[in-house]
Coordinates of C-alpha atoms and ligand atoms in Angstrom, one line a residue:
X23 CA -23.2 -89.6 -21.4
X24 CA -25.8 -92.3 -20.7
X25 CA -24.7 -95.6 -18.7
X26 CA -26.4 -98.8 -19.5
X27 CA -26.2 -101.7 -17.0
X28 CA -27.2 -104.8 -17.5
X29 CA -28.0 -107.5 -14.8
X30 CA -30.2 -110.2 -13.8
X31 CA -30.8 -108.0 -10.7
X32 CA -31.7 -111.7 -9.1
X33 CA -32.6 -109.3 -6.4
X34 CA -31.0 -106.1 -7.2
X35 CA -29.3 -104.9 -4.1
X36 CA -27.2 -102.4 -2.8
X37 CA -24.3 -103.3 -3.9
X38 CA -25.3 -102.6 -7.7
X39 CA -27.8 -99.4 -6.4
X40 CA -24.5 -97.9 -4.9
X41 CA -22.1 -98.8 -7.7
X42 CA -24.7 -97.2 -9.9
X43 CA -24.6 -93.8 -7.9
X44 CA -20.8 -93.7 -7.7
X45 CA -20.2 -93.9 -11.6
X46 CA -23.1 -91.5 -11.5
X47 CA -21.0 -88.9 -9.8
X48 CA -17.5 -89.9 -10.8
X49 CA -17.9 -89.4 -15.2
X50 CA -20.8 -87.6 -14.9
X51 CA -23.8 -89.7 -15.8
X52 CA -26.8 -88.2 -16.9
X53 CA -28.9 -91.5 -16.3
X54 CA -28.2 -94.4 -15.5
X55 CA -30.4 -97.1 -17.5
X56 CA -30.7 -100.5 -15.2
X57 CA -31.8 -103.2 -17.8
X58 CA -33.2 -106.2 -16.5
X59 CA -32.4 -109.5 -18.1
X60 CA -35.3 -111.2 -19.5
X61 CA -33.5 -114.8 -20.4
X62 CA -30.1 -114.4 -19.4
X63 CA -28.4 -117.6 -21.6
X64 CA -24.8 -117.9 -18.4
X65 CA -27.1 -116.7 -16.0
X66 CA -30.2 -119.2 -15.2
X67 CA -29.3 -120.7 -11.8
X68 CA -32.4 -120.0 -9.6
X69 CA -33.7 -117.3 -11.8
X70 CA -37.0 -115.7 -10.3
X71 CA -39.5 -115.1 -13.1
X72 CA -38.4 -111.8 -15.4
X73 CA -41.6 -110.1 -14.1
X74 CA -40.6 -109.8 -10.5
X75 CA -37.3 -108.8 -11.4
X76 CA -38.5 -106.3 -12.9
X77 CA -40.4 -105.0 -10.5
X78 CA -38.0 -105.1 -7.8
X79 CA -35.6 -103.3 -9.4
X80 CA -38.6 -100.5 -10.4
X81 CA -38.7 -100.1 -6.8
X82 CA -35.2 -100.3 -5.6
X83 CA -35.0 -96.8 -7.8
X84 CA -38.0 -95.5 -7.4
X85 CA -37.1 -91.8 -5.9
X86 CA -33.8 -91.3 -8.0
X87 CA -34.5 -89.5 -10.7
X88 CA -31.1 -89.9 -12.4
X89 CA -32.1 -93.5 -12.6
X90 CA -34.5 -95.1 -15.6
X91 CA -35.8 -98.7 -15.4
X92 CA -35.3 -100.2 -19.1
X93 CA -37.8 -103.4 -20.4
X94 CA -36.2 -103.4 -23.2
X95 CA -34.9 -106.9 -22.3
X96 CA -38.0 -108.0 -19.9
X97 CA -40.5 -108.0 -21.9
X98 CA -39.0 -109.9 -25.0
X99 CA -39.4 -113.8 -25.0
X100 CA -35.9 -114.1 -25.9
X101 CA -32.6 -114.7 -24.9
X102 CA -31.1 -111.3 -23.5
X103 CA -28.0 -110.9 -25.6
X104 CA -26.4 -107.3 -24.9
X105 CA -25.1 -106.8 -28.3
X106 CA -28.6 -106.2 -29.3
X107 CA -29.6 -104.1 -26.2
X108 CA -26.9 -101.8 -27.2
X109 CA -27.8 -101.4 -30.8
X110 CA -31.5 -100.8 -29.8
X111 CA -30.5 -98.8 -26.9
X112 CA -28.1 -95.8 -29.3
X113 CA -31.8 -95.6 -31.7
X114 CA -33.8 -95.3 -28.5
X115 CA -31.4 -92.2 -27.5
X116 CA -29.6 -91.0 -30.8
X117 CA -27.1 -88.1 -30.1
X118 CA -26.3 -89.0 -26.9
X119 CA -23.2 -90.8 -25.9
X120 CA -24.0 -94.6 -24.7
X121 CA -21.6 -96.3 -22.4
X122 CA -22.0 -100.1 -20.9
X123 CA -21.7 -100.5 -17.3
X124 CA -20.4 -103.4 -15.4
X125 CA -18.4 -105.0 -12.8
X126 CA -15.2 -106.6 -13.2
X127 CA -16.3 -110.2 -13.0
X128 CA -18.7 -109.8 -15.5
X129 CA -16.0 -108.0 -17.9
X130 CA -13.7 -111.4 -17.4
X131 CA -16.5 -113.5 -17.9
X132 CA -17.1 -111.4 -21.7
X133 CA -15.1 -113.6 -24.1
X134 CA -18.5 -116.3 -23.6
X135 CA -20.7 -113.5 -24.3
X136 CA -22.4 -113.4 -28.1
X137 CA -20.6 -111.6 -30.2
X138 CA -18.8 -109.6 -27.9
X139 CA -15.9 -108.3 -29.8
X140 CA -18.4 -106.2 -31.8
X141 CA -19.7 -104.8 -27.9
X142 CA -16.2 -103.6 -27.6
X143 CA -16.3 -101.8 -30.9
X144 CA -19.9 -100.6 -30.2
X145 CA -19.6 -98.8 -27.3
X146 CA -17.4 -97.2 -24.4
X147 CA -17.2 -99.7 -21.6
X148 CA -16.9 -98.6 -18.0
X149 CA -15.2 -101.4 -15.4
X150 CA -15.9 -101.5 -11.8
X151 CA -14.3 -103.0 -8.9
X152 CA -16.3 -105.6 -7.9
X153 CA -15.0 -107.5 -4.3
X154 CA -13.7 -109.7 -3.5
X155 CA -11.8 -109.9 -7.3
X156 CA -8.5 -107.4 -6.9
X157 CA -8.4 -105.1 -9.9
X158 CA -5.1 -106.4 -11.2
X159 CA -7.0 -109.3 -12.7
X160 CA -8.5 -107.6 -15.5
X161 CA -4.9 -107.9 -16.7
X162 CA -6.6 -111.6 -17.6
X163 CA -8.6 -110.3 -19.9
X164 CA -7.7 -111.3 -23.6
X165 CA -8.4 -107.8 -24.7
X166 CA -6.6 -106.0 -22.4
X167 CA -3.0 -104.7 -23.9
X168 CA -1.3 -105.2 -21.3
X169 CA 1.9 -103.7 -22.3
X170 CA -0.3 -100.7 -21.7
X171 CA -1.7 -100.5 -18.3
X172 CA -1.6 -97.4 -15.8
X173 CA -4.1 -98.0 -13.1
X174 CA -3.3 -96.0 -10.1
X175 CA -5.9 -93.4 -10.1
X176 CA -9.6 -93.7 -9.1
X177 CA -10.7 -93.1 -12.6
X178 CA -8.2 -94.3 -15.5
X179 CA -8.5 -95.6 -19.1
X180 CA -6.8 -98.5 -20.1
X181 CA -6.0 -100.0 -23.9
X182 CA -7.6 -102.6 -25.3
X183 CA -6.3 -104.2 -28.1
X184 CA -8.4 -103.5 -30.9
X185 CA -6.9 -99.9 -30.3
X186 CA -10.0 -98.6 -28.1
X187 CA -10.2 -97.4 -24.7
X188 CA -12.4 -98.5 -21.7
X189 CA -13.0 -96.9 -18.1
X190 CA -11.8 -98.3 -14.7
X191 CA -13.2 -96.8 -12.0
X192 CA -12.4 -97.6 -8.1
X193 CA -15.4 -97.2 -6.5
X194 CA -16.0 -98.2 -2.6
X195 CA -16.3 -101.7 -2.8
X196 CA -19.4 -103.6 -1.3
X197 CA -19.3 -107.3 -1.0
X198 CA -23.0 -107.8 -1.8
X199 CA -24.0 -110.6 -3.8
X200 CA -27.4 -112.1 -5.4
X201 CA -25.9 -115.6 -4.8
X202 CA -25.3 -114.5 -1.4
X203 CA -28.6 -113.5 -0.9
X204 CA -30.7 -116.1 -2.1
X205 CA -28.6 -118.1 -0.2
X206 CA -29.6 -116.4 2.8
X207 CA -33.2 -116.7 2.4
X208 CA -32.9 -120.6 1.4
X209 CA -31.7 -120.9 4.9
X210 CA -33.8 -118.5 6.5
X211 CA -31.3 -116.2 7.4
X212 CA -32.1 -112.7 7.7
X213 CA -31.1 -109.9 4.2
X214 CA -31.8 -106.9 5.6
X215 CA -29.4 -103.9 5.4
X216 CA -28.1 -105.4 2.0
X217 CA -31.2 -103.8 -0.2
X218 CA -33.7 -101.6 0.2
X219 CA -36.8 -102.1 2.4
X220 CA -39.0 -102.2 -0.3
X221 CA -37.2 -105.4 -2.0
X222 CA -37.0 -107.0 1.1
X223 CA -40.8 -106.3 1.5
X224 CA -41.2 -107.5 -2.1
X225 CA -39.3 -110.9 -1.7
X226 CA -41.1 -111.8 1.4
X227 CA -44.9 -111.3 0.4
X228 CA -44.3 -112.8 -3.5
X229 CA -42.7 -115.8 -1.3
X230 CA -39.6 -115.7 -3.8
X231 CA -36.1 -117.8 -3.0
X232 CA -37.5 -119.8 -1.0
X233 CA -37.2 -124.3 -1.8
X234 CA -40.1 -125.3 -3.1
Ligands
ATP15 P1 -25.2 -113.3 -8.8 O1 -24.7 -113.4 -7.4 O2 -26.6 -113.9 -9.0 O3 -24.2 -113.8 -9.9 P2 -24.7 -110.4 -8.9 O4 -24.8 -110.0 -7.5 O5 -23.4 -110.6 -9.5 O6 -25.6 -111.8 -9.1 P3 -25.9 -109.3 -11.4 O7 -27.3 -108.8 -11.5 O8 -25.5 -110.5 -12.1 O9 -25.6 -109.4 -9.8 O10 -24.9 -108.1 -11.7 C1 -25.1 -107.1 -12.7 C2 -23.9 -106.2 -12.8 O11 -23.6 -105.6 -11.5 C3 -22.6 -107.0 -13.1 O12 -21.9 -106.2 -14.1 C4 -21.9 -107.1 -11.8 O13 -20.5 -107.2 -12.0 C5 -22.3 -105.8 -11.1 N1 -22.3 -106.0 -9.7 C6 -23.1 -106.8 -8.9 N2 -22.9 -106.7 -7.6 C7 -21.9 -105.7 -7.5 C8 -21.2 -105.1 -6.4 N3 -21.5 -105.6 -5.1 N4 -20.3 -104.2 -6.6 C9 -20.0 -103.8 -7.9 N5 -20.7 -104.3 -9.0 C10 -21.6 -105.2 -8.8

């Protein structure tokens, strides 16, 4: 099973490095595909350029080799819509089971997404805690049955209401945010310790977050 996720990575930081590594372990995960928005159409507050995106996050996984950097979003001039991503993502690895990775904000914030009631037929989707949002709320979700809800273990599947299943998994939660980030560096506050060296390195010499 391969796991696609999809961010802005607006600097990816640990908190989505070890989410990724976690849902590695817990299913198993062959790879983990991290898909860098290009044009993100809810996403554009304070949006460094796509290229250095990219690039950060090609060196935030640099040395796992369970982890593949996708452009398949970066280097198109348009909007990043997932629906897409996904379809071109299951011809780019045919035979292999494709699953769509993300945290539970992002999974409450899917009704605005483009067409995402075809996502939720498309593929399998795997929902992770994300702090400081408790776990219950995905019960908020319009596609959730919730007459059908079990969610005690670390790993559980819960109904949706088209009749398909996604995964829950509890993984150790890590408060680390972009927002929180860039914040930090707007006010010349130090981010080290909440992503690797390398993207801190990265942020600092291409001058980026900083008020122009
Ligand atoms: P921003 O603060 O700019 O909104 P973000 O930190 O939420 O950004 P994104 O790149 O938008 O990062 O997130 C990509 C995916 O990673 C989303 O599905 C999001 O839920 C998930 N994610 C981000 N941070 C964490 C975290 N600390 N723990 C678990 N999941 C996370």
């Amino acid at each position: 099973m391969i796991g696609l996720f999809g961010g802005t990575f607006n600097p990816i930081h640990y908190g989505h490095l070890r989410a990724a590594e976690e849902l590695r372990e817990m299913f198993p995960l062959e790879k983990v595909v991290f898909i860098p928005a290009n044009n993100p159409p809810l996403k554009r507050d304070a949006l460094a350029p796509s290229h250095h995106r990219f690039e950060m996050t090609r060196l935030a996984i640099t040395g796992n080799t369970d982890f593949v950097l996708s452009d398949i979003e970066s280097k198109s001039e348009e909007a990043s819509y997932t629906v897409n991503t996904i379809g071109e993502m299951k011809r780019q690895y045919p035979g292999d089971t494709i699953c769509f990775v993300l945290g539970l904000d992002a999974f409450l914030e899917m009704p605005k997404w483009f067409k995402a009631d075809e996502i939720l037929v498309n593929v399998k989707l795997l929902v992770m805690t994300r702090p400081p949002i408790p776990m219950e709320k995905i019960k908020d979700s319009p596609y959730i049955d919730k007459d059908n809800i079990r969610m005690n273990d670390r790993l559980s599947q819960i109904r949706l209401k088209n009749g398909r299943h996604l995964s829950v998994a509890h993984i150790t939660p890590h408060n680390i945010s972009s927002t929180e980030i860039r914040q930090s560096i707007m006010e010349g506050r130090t981010i080290k310790y909440l992503l690797p060296e390398s993207v801190e390195s990265y942020i600092i010499n291409n001058e980026l977050y900083k008020i122009r």
